[in-house]
PDB file of C-alpha atoms and ligand atoms in Angstrom:
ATOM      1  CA  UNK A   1     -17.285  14.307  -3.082  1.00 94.00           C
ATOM      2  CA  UNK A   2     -19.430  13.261  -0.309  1.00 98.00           C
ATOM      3  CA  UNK A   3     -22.420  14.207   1.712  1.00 98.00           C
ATOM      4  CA  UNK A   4     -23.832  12.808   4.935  1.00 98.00           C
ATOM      5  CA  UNK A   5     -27.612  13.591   5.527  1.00 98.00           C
ATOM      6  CA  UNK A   6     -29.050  13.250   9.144  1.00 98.00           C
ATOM      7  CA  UNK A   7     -26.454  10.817  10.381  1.00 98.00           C
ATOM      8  CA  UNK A   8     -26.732   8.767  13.555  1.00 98.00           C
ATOM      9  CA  UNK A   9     -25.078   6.652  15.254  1.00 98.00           C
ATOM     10  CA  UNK A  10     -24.869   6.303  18.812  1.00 97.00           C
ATOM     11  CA  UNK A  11     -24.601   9.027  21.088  1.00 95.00           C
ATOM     12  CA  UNK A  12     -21.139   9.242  19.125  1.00 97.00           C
ATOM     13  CA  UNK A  13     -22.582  11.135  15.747  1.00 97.00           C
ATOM     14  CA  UNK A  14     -25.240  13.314  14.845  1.00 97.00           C
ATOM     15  CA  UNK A  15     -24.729  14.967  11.985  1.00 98.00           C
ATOM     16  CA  UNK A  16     -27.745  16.752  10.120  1.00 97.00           C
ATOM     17  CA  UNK A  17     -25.964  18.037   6.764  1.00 97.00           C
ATOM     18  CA  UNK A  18     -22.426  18.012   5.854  1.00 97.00           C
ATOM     19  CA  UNK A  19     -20.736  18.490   2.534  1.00 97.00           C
ATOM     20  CA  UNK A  20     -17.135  17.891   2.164  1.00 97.00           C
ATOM     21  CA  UNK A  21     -17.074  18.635  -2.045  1.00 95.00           C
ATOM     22  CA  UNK A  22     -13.513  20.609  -1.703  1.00 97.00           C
ATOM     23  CA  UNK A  23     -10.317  19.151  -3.163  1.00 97.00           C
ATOM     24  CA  UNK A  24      -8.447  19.821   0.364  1.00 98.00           C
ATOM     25  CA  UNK A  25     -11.254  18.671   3.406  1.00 98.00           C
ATOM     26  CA  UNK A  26     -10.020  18.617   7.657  1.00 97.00           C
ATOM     27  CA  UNK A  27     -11.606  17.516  10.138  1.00 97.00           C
ATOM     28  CA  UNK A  28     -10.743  19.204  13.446  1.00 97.00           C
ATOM     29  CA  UNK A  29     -11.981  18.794  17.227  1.00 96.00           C
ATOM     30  CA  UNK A  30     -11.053  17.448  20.572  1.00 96.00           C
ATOM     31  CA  UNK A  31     -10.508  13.588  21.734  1.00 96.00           C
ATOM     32  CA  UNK A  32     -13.048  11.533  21.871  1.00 96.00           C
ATOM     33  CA  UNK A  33     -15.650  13.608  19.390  1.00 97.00           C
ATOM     34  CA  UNK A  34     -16.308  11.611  16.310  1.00 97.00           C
ATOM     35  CA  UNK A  35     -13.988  12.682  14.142  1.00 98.00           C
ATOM     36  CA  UNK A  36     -12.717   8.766  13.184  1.00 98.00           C
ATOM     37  CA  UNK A  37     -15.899   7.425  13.826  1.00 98.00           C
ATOM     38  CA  UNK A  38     -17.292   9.992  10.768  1.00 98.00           C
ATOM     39  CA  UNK A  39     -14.101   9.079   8.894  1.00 98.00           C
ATOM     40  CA  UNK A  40     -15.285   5.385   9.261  1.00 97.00           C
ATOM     41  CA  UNK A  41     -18.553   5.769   7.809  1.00 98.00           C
ATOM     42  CA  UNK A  42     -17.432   7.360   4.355  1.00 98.00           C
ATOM     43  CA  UNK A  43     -15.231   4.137   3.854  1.00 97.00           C
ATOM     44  CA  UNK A  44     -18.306   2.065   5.117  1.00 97.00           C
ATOM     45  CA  UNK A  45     -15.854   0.501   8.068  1.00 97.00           C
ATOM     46  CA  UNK A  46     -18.847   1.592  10.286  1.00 97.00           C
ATOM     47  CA  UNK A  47     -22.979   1.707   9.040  1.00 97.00           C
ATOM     48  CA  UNK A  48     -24.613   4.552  10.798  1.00 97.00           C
ATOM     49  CA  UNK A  49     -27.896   3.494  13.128  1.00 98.00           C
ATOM     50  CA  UNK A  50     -29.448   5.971  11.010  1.00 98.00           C
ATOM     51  CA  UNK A  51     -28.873   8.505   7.883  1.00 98.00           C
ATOM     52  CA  UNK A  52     -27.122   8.161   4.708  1.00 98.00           C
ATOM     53  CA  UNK A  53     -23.704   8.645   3.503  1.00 98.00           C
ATOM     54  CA  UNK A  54     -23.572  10.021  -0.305  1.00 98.00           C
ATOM     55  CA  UNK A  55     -20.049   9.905  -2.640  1.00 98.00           C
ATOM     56  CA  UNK A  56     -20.374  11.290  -5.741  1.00 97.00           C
ATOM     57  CA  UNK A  57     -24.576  11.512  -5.184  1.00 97.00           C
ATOM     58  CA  UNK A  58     -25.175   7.557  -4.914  1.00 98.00           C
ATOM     59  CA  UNK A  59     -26.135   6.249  -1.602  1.00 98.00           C
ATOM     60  CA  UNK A  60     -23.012   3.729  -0.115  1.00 98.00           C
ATOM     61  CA  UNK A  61     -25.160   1.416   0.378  1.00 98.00           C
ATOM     62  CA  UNK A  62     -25.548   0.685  -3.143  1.00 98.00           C
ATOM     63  CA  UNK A  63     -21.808   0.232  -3.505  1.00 98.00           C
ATOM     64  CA  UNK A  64     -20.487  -2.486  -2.428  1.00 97.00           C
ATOM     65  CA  UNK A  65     -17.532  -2.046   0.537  1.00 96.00           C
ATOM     66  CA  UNK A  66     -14.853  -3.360  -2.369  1.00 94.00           C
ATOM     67  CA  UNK A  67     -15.651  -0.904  -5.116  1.00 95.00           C
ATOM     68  CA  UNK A  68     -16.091   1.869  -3.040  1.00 97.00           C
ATOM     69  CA  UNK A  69     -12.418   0.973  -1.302  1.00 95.00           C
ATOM     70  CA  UNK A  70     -11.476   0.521  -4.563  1.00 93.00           C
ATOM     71  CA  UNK A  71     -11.629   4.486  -5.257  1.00 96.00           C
ATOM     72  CA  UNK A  72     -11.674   5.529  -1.509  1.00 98.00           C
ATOM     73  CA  UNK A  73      -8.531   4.793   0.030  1.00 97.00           C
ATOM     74  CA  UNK A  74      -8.736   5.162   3.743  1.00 97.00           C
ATOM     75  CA  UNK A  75      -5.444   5.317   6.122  1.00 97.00           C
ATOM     76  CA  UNK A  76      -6.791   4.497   9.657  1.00 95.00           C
ATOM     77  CA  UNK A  77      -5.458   6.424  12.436  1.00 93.00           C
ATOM     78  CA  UNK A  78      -3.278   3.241  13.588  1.00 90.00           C
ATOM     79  CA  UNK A  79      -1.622   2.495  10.443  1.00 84.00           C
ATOM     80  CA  UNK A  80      -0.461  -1.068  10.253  1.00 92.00           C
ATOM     81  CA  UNK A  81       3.012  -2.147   9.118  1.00 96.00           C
ATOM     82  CA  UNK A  82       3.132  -6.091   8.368  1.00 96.00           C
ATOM     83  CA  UNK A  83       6.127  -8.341   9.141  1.00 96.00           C
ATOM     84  CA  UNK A  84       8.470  -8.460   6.086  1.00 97.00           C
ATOM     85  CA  UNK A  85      10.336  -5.759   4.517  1.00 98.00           C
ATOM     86  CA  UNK A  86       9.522  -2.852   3.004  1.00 98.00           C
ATOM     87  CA  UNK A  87       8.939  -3.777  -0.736  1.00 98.00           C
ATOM     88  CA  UNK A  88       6.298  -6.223   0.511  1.00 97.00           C
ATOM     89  CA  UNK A  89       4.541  -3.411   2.667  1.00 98.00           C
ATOM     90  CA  UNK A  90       4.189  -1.503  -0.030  1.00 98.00           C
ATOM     91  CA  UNK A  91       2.852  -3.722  -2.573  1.00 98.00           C
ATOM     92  CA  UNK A  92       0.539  -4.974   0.320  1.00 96.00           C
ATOM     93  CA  UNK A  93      -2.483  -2.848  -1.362  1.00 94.00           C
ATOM     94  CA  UNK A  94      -2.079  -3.782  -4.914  1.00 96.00           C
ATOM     95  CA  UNK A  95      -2.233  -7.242  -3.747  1.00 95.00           C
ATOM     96  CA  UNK A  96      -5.079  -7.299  -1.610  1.00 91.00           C
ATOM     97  CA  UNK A  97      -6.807  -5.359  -4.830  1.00 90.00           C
ATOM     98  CA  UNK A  98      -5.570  -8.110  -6.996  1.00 92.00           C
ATOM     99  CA  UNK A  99      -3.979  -5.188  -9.028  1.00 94.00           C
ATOM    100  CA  UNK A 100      -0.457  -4.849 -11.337  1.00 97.00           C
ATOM    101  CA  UNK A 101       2.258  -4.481  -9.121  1.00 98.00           C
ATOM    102  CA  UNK A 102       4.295  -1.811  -9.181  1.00 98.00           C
ATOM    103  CA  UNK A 103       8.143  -1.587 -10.189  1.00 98.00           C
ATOM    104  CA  UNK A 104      10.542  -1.475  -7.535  1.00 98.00           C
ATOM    105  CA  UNK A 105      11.583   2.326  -9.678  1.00 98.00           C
ATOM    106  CA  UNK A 106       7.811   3.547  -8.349  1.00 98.00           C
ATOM    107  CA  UNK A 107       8.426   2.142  -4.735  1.00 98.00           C
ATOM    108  CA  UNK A 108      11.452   4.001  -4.717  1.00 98.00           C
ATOM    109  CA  UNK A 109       9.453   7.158  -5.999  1.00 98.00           C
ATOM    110  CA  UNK A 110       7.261   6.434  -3.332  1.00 98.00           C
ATOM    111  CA  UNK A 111       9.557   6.525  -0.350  1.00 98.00           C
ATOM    112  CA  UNK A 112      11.195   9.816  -1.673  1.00 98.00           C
ATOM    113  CA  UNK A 113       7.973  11.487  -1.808  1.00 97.00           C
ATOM    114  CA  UNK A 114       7.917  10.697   2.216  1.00 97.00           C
ATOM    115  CA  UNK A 115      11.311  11.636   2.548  1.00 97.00           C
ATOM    116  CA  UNK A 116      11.850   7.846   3.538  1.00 97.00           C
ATOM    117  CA  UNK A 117      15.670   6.917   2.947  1.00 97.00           C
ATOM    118  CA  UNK A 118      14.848   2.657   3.255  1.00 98.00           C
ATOM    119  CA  UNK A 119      15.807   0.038   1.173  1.00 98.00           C
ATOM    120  CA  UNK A 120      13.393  -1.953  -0.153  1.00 98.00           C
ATOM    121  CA  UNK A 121      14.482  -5.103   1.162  1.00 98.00           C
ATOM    122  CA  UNK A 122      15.058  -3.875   4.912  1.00 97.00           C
ATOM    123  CA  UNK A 123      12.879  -5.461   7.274  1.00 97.00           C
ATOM    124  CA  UNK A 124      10.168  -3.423   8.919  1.00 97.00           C
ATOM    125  CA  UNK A 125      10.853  -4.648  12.583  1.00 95.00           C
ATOM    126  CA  UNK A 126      13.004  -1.902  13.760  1.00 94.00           C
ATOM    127  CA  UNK A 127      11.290   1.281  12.512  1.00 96.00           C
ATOM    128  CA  UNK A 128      10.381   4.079  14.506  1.00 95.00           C
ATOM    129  CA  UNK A 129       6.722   4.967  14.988  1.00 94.00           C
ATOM    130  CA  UNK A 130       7.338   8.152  12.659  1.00 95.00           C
ATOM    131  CA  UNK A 131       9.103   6.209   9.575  1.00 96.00           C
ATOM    132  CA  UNK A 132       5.761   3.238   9.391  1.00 96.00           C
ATOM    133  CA  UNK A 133       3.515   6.011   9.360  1.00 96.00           C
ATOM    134  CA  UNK A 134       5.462   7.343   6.682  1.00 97.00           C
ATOM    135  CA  UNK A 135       5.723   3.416   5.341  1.00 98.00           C
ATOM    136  CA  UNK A 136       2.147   3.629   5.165  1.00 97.00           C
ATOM    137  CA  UNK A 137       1.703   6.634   3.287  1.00 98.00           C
ATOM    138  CA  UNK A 138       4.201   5.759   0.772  1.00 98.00           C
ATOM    139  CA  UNK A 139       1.770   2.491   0.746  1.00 97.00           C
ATOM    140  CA  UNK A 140      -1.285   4.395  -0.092  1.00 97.00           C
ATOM    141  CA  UNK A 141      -0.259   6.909  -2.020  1.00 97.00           C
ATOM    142  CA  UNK A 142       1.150   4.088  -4.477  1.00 97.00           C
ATOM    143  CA  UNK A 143      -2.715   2.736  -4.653  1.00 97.00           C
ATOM    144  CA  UNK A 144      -3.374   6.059  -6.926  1.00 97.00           C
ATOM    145  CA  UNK A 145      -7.064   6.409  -5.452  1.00 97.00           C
ATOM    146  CA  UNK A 146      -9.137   9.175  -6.724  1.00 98.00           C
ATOM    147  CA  UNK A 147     -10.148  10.197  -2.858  1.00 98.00           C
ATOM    148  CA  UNK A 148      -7.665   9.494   0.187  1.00 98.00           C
ATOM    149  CA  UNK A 149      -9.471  10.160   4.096  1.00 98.00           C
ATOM    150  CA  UNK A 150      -6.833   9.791   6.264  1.00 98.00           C
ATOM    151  CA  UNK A 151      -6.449   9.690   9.410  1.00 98.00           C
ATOM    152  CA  UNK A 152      -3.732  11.546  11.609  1.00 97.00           C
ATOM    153  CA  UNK A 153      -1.675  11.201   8.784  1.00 96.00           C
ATOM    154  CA  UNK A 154       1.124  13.117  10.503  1.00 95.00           C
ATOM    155  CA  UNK A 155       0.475  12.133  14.928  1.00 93.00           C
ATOM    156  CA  UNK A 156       3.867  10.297  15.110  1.00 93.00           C
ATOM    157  CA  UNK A 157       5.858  13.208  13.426  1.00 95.00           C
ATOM    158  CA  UNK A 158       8.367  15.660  14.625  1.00 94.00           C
ATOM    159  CA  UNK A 159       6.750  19.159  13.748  1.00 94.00           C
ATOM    160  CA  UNK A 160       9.204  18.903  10.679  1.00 95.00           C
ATOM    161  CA  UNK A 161       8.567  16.068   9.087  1.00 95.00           C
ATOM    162  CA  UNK A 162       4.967  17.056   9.442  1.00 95.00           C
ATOM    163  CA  UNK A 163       5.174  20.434   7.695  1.00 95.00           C
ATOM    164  CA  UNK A 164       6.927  18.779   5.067  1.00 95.00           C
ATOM    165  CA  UNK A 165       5.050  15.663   4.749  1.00 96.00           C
ATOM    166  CA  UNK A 166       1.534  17.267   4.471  1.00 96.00           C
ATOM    167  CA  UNK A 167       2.691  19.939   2.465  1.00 95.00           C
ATOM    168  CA  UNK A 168       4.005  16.862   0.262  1.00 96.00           C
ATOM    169  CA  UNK A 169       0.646  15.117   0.527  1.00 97.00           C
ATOM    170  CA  UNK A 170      -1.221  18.318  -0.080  1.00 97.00           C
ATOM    171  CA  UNK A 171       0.540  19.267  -3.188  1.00 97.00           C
ATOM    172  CA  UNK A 172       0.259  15.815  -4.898  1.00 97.00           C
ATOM    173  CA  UNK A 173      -3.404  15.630  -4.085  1.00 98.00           C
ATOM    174  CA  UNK A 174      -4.037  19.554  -6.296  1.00 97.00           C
ATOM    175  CA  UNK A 175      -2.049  18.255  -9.388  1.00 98.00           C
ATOM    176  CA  UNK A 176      -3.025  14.611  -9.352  1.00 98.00           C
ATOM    177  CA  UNK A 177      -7.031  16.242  -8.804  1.00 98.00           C
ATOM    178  CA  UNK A 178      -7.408  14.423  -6.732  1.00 98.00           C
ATOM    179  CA  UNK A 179      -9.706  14.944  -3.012  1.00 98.00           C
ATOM    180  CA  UNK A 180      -8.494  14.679   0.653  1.00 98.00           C
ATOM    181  CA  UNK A 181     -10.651  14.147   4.237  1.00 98.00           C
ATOM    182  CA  UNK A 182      -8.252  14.372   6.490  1.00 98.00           C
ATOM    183  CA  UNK A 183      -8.339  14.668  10.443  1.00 97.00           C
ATOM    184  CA  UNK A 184      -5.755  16.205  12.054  1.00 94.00           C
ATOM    185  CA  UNK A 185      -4.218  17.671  15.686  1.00 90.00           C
ATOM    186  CA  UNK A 186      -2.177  20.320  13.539  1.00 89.00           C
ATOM    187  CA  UNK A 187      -4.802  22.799  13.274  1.00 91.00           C
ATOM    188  CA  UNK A 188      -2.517  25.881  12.583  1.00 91.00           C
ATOM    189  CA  UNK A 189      -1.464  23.441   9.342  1.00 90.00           C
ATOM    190  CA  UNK A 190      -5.063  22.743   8.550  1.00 92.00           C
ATOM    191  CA  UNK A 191      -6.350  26.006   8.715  1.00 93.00           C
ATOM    192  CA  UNK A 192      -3.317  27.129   5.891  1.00 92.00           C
ATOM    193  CA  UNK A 193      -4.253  23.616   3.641  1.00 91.00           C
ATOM    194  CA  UNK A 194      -8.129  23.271   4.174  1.00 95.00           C
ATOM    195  CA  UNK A 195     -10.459  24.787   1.203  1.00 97.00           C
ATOM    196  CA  UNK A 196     -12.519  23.143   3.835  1.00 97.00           C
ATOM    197  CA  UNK A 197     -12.205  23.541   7.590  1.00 97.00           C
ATOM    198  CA  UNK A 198     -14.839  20.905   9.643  1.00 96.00           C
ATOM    199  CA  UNK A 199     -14.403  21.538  13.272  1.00 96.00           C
ATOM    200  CA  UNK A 200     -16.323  19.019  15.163  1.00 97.00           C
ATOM    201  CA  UNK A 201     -17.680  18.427  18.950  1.00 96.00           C
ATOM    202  CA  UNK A 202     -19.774  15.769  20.458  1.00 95.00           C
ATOM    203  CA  UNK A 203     -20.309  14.215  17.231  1.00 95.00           C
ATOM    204  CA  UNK A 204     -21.614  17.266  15.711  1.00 93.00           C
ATOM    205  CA  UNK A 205     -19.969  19.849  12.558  1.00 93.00           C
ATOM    206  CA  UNK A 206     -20.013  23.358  14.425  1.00 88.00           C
TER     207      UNK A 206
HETATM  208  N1  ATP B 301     -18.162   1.220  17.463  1.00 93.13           N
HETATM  209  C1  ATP B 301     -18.196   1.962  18.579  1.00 93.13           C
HETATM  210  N2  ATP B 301     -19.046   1.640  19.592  1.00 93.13           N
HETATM  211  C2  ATP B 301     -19.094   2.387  20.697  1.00 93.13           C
HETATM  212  N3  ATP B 301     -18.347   3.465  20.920  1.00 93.13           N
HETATM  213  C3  ATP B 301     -17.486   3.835  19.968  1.00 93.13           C
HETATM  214  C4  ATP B 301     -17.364   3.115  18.734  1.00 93.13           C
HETATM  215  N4  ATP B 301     -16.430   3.715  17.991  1.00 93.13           N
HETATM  216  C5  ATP B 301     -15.983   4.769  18.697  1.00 93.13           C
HETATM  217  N5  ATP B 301     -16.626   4.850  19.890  1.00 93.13           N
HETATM  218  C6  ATP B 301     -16.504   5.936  20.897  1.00 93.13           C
HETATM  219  O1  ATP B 301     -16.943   7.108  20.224  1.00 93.13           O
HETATM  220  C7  ATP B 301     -16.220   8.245  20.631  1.00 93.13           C
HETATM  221  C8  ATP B 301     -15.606   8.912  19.410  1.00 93.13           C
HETATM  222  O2  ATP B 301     -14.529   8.102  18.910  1.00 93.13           O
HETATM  223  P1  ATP B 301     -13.611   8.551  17.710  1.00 93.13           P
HETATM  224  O3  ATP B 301     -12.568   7.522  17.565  1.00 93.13           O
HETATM  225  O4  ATP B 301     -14.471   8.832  16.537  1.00 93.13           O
HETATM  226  O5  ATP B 301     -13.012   9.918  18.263  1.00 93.13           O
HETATM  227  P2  ATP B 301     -11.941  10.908  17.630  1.00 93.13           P
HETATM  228  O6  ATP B 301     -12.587  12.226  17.467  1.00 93.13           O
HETATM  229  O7  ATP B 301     -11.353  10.292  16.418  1.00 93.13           O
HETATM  230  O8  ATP B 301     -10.841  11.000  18.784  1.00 93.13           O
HETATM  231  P3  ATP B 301      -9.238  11.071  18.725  1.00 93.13           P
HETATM  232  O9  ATP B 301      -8.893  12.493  18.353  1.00 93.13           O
HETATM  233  O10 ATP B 301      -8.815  10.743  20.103  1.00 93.13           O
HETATM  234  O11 ATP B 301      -8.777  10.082  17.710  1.00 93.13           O
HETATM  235  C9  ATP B 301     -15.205   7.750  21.641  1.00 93.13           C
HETATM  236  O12 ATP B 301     -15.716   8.008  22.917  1.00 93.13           O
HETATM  237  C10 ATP B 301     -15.105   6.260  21.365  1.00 93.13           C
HETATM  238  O13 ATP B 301     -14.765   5.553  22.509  1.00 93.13           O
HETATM  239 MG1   MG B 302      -9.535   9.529  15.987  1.00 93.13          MG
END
């Protein structure tokens, strides 16, 4: 759960109150309004010029950027995919974190969940935009964080895949109790998932 208390920062965010404590949290609002930038600050990518960020009642700054990533897993809205192949994408995370890999039995698990049909030793080189979003989703969701914020989880899917994807996403987050931020263009979808519905403009919650 987080709150943000008279946030600042640039002329990009100003943001008096905001609670996002429901399970299922998205962010709506046109280009260019703050939505990332907000996004950003829970995951301390970005310090506000002024204001405080809270997750579970303690002040960020009192976390440090690794132990808060640690529980906050954050899928920026470019998603990277490295050179390699896909096994090594997807235990990319649980290196980084210095953590137990998993077995090649979860990856798999992983990939089905995203309706990804890729073997685990292809290379990543030739995927289209929509299956290394879906790469990096798999990758995430593997990391088993207590809060995901993602965001535009679902910008380089066919309305399809998107449905079925964030439905996918949406469901695993309610039984694993787990919480989702999530920004999104698919508004009609957010408005059916959200407990919570943020609708932003000019760097301020409506
Ligand atoms: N660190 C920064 N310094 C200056 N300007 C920034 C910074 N980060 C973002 N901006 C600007 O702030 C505004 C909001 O950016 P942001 O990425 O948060 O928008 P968004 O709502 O996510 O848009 P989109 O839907 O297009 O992704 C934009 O005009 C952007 O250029
Ligand atoms: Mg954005």
């Amino acid at each position: 759960m987080f709150e943000v208390r008279d946030l600042r920062f640039k002329n990009i965010l100003n943001i008096d109150k905001a609670v996002f404590n429901k399970p299922t949290v998205c962010l709506i609002g046109p280009s260019g309004c703050g939505k990332s930038t907000l996004l950003r600050m829970l995951n301390k990518m970005e310090e506000p010029d002024s204001g405080a960020v809270f997750y579970n009642e303690l002040d960020i700054r009192s976390i440090s950027a690794v132990n808060l990533r640690r529980e906050v897993t954050m899928l920026p809205q470019t998603p990277i995919v490295y050179e390699g192949n896909v096994r090594d994408n997807l235990l990319i995370g649980h290196k980084l974190q210095h953590r137990e890999l998993p077995s090649d039995d979860k990856l798999e698990e992983a990939l089905e969940q995203m309706y990804l049909k890729l073997k685990l030793d292809q290379d990543t080189a030739r995927l289209s935009g929509g299956e290394k979003q879906r790469l990096c989703l798999a990758r995430v969701i593997l990391l088993d964080s207590p809060v995901y914020l993602l965001d535009e989880p679902s910008a380089a899917l066919d309305p399809h895949n998107e449905k079925r994807i964030l439905d996918q996403i949406v469901r695993w987050i309610h039984d694993q109790n787990k919480q989702l931020i999530m920004v999104t263009h698919a508004v009609e979808l957010a408005q059916t998932y959200a407990e919570q519905l943020i609708k932003m403009d000019g760097g301020k919650i409506e």
